[in-house]
Short mmCIF file of C-alpha atoms in Angstrom, two decimals:
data_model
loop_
_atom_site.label_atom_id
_atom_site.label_comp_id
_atom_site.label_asym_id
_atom_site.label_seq_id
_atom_site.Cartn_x
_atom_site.Cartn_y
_atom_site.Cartn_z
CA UNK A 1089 -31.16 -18.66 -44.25
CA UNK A 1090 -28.45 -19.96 -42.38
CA UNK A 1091 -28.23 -19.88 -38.20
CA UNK A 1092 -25.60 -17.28 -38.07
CA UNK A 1093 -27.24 -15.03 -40.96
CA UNK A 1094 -30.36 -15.09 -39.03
CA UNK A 1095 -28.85 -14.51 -35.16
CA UNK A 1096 -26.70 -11.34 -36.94
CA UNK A 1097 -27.83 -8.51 -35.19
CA UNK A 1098 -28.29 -4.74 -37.17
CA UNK A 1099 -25.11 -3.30 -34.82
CA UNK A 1100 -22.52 -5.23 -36.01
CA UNK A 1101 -20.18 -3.92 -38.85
CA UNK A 1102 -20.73 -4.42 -41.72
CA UNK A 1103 -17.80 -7.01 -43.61
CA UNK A 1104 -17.64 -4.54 -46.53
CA UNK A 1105 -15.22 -2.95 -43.91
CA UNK A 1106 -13.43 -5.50 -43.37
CA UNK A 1107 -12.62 -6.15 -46.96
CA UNK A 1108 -11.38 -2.38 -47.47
CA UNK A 1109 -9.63 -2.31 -44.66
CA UNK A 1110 -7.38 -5.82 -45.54
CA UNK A 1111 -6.94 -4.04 -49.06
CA UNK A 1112 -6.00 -0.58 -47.88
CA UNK A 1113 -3.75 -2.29 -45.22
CA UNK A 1114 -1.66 -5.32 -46.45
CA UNK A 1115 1.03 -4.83 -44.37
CA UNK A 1116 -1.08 -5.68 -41.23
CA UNK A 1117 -0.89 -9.53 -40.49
CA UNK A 1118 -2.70 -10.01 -37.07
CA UNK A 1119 -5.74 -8.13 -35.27
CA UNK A 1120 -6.80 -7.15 -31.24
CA UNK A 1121 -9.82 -8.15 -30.56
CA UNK A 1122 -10.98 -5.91 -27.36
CA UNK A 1123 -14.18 -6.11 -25.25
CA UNK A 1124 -14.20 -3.48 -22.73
CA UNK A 1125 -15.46 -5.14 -19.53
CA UNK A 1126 -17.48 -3.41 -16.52
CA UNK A 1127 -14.28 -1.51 -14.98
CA UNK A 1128 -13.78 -0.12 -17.97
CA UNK A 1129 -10.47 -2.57 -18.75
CA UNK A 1130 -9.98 -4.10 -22.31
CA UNK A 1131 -9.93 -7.75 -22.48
CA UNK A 1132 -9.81 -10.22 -26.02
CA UNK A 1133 -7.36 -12.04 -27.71
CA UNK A 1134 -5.04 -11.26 -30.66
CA UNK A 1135 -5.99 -13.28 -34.27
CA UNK A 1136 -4.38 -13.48 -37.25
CA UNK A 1137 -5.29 -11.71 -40.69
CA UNK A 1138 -7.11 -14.83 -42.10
CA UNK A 1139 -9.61 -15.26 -39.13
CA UNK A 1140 -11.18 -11.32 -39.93
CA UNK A 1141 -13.34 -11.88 -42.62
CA UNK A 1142 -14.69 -14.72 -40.80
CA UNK A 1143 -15.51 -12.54 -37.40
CA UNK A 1144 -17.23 -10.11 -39.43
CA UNK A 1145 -19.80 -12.91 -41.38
CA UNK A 1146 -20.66 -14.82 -38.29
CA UNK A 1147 -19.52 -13.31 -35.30
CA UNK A 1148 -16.84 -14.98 -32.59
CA UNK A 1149 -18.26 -16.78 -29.49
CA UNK A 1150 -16.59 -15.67 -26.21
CA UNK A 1151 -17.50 -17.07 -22.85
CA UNK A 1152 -19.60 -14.77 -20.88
CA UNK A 1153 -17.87 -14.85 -17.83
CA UNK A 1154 -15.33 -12.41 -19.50
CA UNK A 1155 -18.07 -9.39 -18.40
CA UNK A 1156 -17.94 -11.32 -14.71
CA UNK A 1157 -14.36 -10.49 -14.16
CA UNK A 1158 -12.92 -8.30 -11.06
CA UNK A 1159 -9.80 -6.33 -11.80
CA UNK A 1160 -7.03 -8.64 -10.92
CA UNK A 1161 -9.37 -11.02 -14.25
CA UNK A 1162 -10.79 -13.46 -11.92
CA UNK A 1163 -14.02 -14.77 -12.17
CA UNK A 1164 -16.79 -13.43 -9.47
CA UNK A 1165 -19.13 -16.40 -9.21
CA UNK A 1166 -22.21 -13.96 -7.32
CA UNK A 1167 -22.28 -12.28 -10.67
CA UNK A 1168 -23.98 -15.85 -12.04
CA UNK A 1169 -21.67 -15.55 -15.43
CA UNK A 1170 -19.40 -18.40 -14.51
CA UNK A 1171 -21.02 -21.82 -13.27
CA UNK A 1172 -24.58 -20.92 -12.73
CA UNK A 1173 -25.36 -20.96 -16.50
CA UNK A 1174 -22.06 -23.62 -17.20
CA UNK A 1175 -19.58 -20.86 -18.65
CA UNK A 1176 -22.01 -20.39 -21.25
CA UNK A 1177 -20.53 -18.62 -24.69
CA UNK A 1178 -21.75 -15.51 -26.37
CA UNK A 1179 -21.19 -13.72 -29.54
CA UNK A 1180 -18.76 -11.37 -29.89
CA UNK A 1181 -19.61 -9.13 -33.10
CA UNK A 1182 -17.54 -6.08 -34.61
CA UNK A 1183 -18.39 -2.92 -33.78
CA UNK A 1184 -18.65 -0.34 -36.55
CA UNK A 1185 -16.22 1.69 -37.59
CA UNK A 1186 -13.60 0.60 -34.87
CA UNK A 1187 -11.54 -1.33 -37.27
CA UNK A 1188 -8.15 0.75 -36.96
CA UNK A 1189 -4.12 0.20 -37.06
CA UNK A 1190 -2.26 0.21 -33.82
CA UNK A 1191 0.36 2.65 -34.98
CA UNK A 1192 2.75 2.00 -32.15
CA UNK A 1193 3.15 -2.08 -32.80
CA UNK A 1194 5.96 -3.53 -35.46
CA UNK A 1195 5.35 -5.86 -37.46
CA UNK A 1196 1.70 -4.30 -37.94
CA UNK A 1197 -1.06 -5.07 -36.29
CA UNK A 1198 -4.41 -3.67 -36.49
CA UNK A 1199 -7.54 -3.98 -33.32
CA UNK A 1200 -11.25 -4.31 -33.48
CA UNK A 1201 -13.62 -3.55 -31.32
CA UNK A 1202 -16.12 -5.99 -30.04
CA UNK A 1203 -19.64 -6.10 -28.42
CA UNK A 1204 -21.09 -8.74 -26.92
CA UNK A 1205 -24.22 -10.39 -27.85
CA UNK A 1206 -26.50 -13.44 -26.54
CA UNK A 1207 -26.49 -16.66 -29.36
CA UNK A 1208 -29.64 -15.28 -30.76
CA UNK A 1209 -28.54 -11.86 -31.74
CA UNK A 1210 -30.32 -9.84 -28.97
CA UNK A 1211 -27.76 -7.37 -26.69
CA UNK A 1212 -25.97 -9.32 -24.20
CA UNK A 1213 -27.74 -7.24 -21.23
CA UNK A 1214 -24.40 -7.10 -19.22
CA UNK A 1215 -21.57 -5.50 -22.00
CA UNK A 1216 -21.78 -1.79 -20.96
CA UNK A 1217 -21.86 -0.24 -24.71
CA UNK A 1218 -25.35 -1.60 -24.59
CA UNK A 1219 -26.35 -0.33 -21.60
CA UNK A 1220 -25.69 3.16 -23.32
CA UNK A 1221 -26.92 2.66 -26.58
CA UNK A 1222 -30.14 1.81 -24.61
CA UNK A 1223 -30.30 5.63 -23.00
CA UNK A 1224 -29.03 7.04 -26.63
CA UNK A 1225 -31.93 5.02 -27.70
CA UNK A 1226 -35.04 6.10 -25.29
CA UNK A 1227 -33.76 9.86 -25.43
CA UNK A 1228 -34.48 10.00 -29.39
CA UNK A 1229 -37.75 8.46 -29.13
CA UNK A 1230 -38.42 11.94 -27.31
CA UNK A 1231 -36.65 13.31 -30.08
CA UNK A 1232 -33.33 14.04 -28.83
CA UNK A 1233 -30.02 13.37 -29.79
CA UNK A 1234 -27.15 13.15 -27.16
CA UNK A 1235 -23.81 14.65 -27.65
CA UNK A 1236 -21.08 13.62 -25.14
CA UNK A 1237 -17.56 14.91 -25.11
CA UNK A 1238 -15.02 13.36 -22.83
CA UNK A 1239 -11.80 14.72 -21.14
CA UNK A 1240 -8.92 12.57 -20.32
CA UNK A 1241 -7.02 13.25 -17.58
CA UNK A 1242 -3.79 11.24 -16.24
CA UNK A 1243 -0.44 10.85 -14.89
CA UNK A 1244 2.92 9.91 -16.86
CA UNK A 1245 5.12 8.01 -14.41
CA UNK A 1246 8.60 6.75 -14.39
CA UNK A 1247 8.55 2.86 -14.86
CA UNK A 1248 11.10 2.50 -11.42
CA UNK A 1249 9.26 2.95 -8.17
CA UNK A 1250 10.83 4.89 -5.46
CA UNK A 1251 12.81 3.27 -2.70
CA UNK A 1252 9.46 2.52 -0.62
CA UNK A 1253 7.38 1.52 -3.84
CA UNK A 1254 5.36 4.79 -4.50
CA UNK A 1255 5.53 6.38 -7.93
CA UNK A 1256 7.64 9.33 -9.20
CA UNK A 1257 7.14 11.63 -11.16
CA UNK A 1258 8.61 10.55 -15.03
CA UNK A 1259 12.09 12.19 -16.74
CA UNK A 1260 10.84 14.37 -19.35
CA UNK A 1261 12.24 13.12 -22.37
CA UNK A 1262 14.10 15.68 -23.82
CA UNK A 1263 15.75 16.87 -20.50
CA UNK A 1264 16.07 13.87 -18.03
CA UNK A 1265 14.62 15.74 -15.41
CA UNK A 1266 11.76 15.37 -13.22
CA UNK A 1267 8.74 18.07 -13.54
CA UNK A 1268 9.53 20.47 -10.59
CA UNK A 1269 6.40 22.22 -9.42
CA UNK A 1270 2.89 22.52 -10.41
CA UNK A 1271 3.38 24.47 -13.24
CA UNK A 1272 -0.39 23.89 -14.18
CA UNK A 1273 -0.56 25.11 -18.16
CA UNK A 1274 2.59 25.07 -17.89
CA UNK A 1275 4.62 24.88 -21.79
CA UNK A 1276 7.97 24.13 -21.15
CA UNK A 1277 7.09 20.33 -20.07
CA UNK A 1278 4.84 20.09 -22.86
CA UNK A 1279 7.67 21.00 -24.69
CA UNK A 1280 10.63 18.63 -23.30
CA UNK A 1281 7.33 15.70 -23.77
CA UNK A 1282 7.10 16.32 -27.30
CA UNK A 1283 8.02 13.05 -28.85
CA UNK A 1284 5.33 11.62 -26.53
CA UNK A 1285 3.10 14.54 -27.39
CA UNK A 1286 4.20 13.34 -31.17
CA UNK A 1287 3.78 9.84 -30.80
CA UNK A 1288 0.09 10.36 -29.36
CA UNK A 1289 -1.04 13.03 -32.16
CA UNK A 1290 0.01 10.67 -34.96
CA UNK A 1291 -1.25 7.56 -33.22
CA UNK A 1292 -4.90 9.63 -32.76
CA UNK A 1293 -4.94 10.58 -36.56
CA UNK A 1294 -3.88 6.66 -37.37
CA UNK A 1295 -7.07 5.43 -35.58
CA UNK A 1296 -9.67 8.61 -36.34
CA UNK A 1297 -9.40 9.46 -33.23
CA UNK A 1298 -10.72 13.57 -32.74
CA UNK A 1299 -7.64 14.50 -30.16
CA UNK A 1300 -7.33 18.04 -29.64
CA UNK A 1301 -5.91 20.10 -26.92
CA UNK A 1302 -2.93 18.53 -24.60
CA UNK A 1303 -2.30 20.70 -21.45
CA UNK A 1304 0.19 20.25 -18.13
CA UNK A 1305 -2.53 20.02 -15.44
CA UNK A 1306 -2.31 20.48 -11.67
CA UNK A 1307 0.37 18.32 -10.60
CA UNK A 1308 4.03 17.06 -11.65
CA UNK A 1309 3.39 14.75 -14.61
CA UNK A 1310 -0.52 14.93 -14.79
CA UNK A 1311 -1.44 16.22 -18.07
CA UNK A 1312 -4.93 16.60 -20.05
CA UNK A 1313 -6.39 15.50 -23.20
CA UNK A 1314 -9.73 16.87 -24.87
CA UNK A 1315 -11.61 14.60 -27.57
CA UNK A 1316 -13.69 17.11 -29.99
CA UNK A 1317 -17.76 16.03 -29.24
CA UNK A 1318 -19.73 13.79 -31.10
CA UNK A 1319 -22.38 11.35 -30.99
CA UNK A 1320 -22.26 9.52 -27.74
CA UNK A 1321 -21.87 6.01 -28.47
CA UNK A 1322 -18.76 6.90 -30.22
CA UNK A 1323 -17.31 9.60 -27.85
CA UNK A 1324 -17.18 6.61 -25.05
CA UNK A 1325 -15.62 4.53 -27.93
CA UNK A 1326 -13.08 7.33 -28.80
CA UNK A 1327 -12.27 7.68 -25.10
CA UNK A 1328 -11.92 4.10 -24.07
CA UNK A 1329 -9.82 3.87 -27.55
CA UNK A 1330 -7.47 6.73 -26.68
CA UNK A 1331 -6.60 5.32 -23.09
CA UNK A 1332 -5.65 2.40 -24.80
CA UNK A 1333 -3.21 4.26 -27.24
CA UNK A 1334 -1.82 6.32 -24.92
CA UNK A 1335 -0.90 3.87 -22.40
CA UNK A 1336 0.34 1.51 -25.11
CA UNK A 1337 2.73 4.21 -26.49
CA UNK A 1338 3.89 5.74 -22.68
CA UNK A 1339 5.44 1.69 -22.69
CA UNK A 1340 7.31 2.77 -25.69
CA UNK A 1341 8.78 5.60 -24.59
CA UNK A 1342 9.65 4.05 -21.08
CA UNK A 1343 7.20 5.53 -19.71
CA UNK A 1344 3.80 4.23 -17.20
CA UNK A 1345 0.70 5.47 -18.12
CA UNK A 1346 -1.55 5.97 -15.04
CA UNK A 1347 -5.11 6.46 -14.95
CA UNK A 1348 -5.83 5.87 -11.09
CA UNK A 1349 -7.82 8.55 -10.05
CA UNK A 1350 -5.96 9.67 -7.29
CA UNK A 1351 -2.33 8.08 -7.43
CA UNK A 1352 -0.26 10.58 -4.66
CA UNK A 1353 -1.96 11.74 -1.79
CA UNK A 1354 -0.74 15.51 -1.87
CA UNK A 1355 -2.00 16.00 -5.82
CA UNK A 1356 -4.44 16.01 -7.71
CA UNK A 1357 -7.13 13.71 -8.77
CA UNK A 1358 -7.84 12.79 -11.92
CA UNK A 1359 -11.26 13.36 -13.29
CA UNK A 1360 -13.01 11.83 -16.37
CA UNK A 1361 -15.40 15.24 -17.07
CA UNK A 1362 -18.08 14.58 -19.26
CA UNK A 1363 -19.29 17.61 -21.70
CA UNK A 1364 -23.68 16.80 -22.87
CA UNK A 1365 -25.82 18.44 -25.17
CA UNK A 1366 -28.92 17.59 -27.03
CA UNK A 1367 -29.41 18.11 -30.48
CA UNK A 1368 -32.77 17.96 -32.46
CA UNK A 1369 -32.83 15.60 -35.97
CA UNK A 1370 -31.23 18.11 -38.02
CA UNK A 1371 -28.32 18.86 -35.36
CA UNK A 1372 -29.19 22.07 -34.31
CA UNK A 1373 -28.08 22.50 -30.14
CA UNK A 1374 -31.30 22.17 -28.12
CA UNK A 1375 -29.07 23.63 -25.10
CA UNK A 1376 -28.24 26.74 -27.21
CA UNK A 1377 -28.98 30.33 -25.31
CA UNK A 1378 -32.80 31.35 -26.20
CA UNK A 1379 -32.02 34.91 -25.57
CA UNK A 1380 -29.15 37.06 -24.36
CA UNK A 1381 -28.14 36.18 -20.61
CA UNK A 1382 -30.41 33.46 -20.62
CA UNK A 1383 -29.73 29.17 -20.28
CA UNK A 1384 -31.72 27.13 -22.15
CA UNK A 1385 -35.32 25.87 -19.82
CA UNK A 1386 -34.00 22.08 -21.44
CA UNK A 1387 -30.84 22.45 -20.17
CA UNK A 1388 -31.42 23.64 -16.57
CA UNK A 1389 -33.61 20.11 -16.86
CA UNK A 1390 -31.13 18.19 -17.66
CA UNK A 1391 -28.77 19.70 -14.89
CA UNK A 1392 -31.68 19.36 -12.44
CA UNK A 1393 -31.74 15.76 -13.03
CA UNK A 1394 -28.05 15.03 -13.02
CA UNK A 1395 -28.17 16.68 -8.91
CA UNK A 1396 -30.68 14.71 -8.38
CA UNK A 1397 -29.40 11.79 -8.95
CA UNK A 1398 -26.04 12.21 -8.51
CA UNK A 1399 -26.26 10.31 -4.87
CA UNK A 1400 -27.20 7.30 -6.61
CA UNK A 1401 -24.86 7.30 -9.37
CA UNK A 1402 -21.41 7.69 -7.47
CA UNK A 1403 -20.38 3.82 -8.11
CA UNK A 1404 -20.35 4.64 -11.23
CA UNK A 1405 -18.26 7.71 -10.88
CA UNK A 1406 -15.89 6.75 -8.49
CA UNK A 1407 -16.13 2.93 -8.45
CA UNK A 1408 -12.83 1.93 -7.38
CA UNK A 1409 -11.29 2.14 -3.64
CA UNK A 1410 -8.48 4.47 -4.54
CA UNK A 1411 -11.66 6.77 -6.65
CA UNK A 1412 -12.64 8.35 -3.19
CA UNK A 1413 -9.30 9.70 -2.24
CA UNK A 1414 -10.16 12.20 -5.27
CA UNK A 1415 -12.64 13.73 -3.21
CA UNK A 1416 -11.61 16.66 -0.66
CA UNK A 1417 -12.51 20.40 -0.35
CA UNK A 1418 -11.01 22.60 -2.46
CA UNK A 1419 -9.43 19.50 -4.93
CA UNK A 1420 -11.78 20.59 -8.17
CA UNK A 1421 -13.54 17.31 -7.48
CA UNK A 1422 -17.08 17.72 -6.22
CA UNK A 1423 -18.02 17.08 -2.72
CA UNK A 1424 -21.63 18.36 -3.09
CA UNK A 1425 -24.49 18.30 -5.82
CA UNK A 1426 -24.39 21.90 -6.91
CA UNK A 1427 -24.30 23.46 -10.42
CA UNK A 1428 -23.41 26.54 -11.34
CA UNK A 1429 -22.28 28.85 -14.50
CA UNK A 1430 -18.05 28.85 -14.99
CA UNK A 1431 -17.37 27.93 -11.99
CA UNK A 1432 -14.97 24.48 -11.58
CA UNK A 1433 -16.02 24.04 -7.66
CA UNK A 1434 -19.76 22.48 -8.68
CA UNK A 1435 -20.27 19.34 -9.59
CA UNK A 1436 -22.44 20.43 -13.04
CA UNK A 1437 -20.92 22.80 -14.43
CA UNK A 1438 -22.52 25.27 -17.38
CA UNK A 1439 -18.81 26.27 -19.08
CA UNK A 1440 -18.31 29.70 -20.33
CA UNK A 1441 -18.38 30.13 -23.91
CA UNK A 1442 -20.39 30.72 -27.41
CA UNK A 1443 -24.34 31.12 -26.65
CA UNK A 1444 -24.94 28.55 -29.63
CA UNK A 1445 -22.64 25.78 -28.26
CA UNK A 1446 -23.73 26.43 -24.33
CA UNK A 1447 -23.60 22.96 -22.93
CA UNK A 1448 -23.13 20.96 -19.33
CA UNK A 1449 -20.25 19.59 -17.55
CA UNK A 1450 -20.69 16.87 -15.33
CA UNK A 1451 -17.23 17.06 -12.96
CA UNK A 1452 -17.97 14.23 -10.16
CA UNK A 1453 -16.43 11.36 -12.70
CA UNK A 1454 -12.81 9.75 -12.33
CA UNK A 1455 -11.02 8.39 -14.76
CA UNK A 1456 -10.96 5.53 -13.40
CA UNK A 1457 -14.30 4.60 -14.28
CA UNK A 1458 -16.30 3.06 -17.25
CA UNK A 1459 -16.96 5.73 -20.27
CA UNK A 1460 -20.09 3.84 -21.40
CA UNK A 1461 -21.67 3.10 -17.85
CA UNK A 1462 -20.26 7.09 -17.02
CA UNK A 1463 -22.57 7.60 -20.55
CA UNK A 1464 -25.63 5.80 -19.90
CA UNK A 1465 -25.61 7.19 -15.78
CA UNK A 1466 -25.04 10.78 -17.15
CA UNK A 1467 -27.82 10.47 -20.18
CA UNK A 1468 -30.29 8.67 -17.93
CA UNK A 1469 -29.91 11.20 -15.19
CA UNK A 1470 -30.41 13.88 -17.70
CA UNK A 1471 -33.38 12.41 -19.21
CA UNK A 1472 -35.11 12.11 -15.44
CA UNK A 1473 -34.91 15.96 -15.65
CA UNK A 1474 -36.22 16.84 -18.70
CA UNK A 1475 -39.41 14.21 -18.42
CA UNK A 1476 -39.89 16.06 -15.06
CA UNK A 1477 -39.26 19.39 -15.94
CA UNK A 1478 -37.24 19.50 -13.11
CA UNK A 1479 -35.67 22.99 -11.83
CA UNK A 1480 -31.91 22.63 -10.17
CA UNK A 1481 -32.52 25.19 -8.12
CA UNK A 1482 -30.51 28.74 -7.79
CA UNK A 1483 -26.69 28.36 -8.93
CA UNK A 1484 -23.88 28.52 -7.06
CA UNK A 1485 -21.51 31.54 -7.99
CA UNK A 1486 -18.55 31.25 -5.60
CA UNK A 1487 -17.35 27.98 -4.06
CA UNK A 1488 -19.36 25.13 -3.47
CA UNK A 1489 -19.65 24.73 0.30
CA UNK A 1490 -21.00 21.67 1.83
CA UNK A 1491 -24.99 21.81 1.53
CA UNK A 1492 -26.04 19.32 4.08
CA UNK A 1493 -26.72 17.54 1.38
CA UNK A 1494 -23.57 15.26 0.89
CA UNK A 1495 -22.84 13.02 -1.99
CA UNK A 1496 -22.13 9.04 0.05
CA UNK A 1497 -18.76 9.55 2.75
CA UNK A 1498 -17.04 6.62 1.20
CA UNK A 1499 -17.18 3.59 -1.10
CA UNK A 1500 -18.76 1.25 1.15
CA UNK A 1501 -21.68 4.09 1.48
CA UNK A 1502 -21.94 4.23 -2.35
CA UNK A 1503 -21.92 0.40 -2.70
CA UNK A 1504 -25.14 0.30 -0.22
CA UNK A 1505 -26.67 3.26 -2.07
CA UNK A 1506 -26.23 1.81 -5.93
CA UNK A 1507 -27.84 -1.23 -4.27
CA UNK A 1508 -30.84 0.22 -2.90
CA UNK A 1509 -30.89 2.54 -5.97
CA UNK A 1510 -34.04 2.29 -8.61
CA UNK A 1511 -32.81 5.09 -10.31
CA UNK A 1512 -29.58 3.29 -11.42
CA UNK A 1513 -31.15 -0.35 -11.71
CA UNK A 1514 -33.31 1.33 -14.51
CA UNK A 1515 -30.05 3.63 -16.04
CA UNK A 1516 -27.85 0.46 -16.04
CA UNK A 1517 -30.13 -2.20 -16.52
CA UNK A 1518 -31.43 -4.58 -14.07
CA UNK A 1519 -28.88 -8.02 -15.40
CA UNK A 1520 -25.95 -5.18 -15.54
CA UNK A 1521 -27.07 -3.45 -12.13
CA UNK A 1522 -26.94 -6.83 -10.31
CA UNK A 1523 -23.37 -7.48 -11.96
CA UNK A 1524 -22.16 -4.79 -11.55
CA UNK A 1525 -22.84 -4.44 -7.64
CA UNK A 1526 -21.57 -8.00 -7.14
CA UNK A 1527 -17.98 -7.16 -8.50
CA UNK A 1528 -17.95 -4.01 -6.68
CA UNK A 1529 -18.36 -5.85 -3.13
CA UNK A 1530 -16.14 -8.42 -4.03
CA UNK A 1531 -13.98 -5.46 -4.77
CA UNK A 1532 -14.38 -4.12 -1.47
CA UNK A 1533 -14.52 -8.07 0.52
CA UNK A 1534 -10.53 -8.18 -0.77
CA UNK A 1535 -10.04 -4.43 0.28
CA UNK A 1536 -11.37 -5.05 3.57
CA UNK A 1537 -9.60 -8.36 4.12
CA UNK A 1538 -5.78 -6.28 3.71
CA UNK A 1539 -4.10 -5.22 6.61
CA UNK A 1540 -2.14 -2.65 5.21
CA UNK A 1541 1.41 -1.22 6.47
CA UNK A 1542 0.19 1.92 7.67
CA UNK A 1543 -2.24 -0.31 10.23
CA UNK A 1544 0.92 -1.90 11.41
CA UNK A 1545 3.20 0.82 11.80
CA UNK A 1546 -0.10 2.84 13.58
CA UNK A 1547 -1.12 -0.02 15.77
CA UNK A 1548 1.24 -2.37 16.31
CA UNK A 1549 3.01 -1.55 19.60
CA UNK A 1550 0.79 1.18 20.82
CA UNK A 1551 -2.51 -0.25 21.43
#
């Protein structure tokens, strides 16, 4: 057997895909190859329609280092991906199933999805998808099945900053005009959007992608997208998938894309809110009402364990600078580990709906952050509770007040807390943990090293 037969590892595609795909699609003639790295941001290189067959017998080696990268794409040396072990390559194999055409390119071009693996087939410990397949993996040795559902939420900006180099709102296509007003659910901007709206539903149904609902959220130009649930390796794939479409076809339409979490002061956040079940082998919902006006004892579990972790998890959930600016009273972001049943103010949520689909929301995430480390934080927290048989405690049925029991003030609080954080070492992995938290204060060294405008104007003649 030959070296790269034998270091092929089970979760990479199959090339019988890869051959159907070239014959359904002859019109493609070059491919995206994208790794999702650990803020969530896809990174690769394009190929051409010859080199795919080869990527899907033996794999394609890719330096390391590209899962050591901050968010401007430079290396972080404390990670120890770049010169303590030389620059050392990897192998890049496809990921099934996430062979697709980028509807929105011309000529065609089509995009695979990668994961990232060490020489001899085992996971690369660092790539994030692994670090979720791992908690996918330990909850179904207990016999569970986890089903994740993501919601997208975001901004659509006009390309041309304002005079002092803050965003506006974008023209609506149809009308030229700005959005005036909340107008939350509003349908007359949906309406003047519509050959965005267009352009995304056909792009979605190009690349199997399970779009559903598109609603005008709380702010000029912030809108929603839901993605239908499904297994939860491939609900993080759909969502990092769909960010990637969207933003690429809000260039086309002369249009920005933004997926800050909190890009104007005065509006609102945007959150990433992930929707979790468990279902036993043959599907059936394990969270599903036992009896009339009653939750599930396996689902209070799981939301038991999401509170109490949630401290521990917020780099995770908010792990940018600009991610805690989401968080304020009364903002529909969570200030406070509470839970409660249809009610938006807790950070769990139990939505309102059929007994047999009853499920949890967890509300603290941006959408700024990673969907697989959001995954594996979410799944691992949940998994805490159930082993425990935890109890969350009594719900919260009107707002969620502060407790006295605080989620971390600020992102230097939640950088110390991840670090001192077993709980998160063991969710993330201890090689991804340590990476992770070295980006993140490197992050936060080049925050802290800006002296911004507001410092001068504040400061500068007055003290």
């Amino acid at each position: 057997m030959s070296r790269d037969l034998a270091s092929r590892p089970p979760e990479a595609a199959d090339i019988a895909e890869a051959e159907a795909f070239l014959a359904a699609h002859p019109e493609i003639t070059s491919f995206d190859l994208v790794l999702i790295d650990l803020n969530g941001i896809a990174r690769g290189k394009i190929i051409r329609r010859h080199e795919l067959l080869p990527i899907f017998r033996s794999g394609r080696h890719l330096p390391g280092s590209i899962l050591g990268l901050d968010v401007t794409g430079e290396d972080v040396e404390e990670t120890g991906l770049v010169w303590a072990d030389g620059d050392a390559d990897r192998r890049a194999w496809p990921i099934p199933g996430s062979l697709v055409p980028l509807p929105w390119t011309s000529p065609s071009r089509g995009e695979v999805r990668l994961a990232l693996f060490e020489l001899d087939g085992t996971p690369m410990a660092v790539d994030p998808r692994h670090a979720l397949a791992r908690q996918v993996q330990l909850l179904e040795a207990e016999g569970f099945h986890p089903v994740l559902a993501y919601e997208l939420e975001f901004y659509l900006l006009d390309r041309e900053r304002a005079a002092d180099g803050s965003f506006q709102p974008l023209r609506l296509p149809l009308s030229g005009e700005r959005p005036d007003g909340i107008q939350v659910y509003g349908v007359t901007e949906l309406d003047r959007l519509e050959p965005f709206i267009d352009a995304v539903y056909r792009g979605a149904e190009a690349q199997g992608l399970p779009v559903e609902t598109m609603i005008s959220e709380y702010a000029q130009g912030q809108f929603e997208l839901t993605l239908r649930h499904g297994s939860a390796l491939r609900a993080a794939d759909d969502l990092a998938m769909l960010k990637r479409l969207i933003r690429a076809l809000a260039v086309r339409h002369g249009m920005m894309a933004c997926f800050m979490a909190k890009p104007f002061a005065g509006r609102a956040g945007s959150g990433m809110h992930v929707h979790a079940s468990l279902a036993d082998a043959s599907g059936s919902n394990l969270f599903a009402d036992p009896a009339e006006a009653a939750l599930s004892p396996l689902l209070k579990h799981a939301v038991a364990g999401l509170l109490e972790t949630m401290h521990e998890s917020m780099l995770v959930f908010a792990p940018h600078f600009n991610s805690w600016r989401r968080f304020s009273a009364q903002s529909y972001a969570p200030t406070t580990p509470t839970w409660g049943t249809n009610n938006r103010s807790v950070a769990v949520r139990v939505p309102a709906g059929s007994p047999a689909g009853r499920h949890l929301e967890q509300r603290a995430a941006g959408i700024d952050s990673n969907p697989y480390l959001v995954g594996a934080t979410v799944l691992s927290g949940m998994r805490k509770g159930l082993l425990a048989k935890a109890d969350p405690g009594p719900e919260t049925t009107a707002y969620a007040e502060a407790t006295g029991d605080e989620l971390p003030p600020d992102w230097r609080g939640a950088i110390e807390t991840a670090t001192r954080s077993t709980f998160l070492k063991d969710a993330l992995g201890e090689r991804l943990h340590h990476v992770y938290l070295a980006l993140k204060r490197a992050e936060y060294r080049r925050f802290a090293s800006e002296v911004t405008a507001l410092e001068r104007t504040l400061y500068g003649e007055i003290v």
